[in-house]
């Protein structure tokens, strides 16, 4: 099942597929995320959600990354 990263629930893991955005501001974010391990096939798991629901903390490649919902909604994953 294909979802966006912001739709990932506790206990689910997803395989990174693509970063989809046409916004020029997100191109720099895309490069930054690729450098942190957001590459095709990387396994991502939801670690925590902030009390008000934003941001979310994800585990990827042995470390944790916090992303806001507006950032994570541009990341396509395949839920395993």
Short mmCIF file of C-alpha atoms in Angstrom, two decimals, residues 5-14 43-50 53 55-60 64-65 67 72 77:
data_model
loop_
_atom_site.label_atom_id
_atom_site.label_comp_id
_atom_site.label_asym_id
_atom_site.label_seq_id
_atom_site.Cartn_x
_atom_site.Cartn_y
_atom_site.Cartn_z
CA UNK A 5 5.03 9.56 5.30
CA UNK A 6 2.69 11.73 7.39
CA UNK A 7 0.08 8.92 7.21
CA UNK A 8 2.39 6.32 8.78
CA UNK A 9 0.99 4.88 12.04
CA UNK A 10 2.74 3.44 15.11
CA UNK A 11 3.93 -0.11 14.43
CA UNK A 12 4.06 0.38 10.65
CA UNK A 13 7.23 0.52 8.63
CA UNK A 14 7.53 1.95 5.18
CA UNK A 43 13.07 1.59 5.77
CA UNK A 44 11.34 4.30 7.83
CA UNK A 45 9.44 3.77 11.08
CA UNK A 46 7.34 6.21 13.11
CA UNK A 47 9.04 6.72 16.49
CA UNK A 48 6.99 9.51 18.12
CA UNK A 49 4.35 12.14 17.52
CA UNK A 50 4.35 15.49 19.29
CA UNK A 53 0.49 16.10 16.31
CA UNK A 55 6.20 17.30 14.21
CA UNK A 56 6.67 13.55 13.90
CA UNK A 57 9.89 11.70 14.73
CA UNK A 58 10.98 8.88 12.40
CA UNK A 59 13.66 6.19 12.66
CA UNK A 60 15.74 5.74 9.54
CA UNK A 64 15.93 9.63 14.45
CA UNK A 65 14.76 12.53 12.29
CA UNK A 67 9.87 16.31 10.23
CA UNK A 72 6.53 14.55 5.34
CA UNK A 77 6.40 5.26 1.06
#
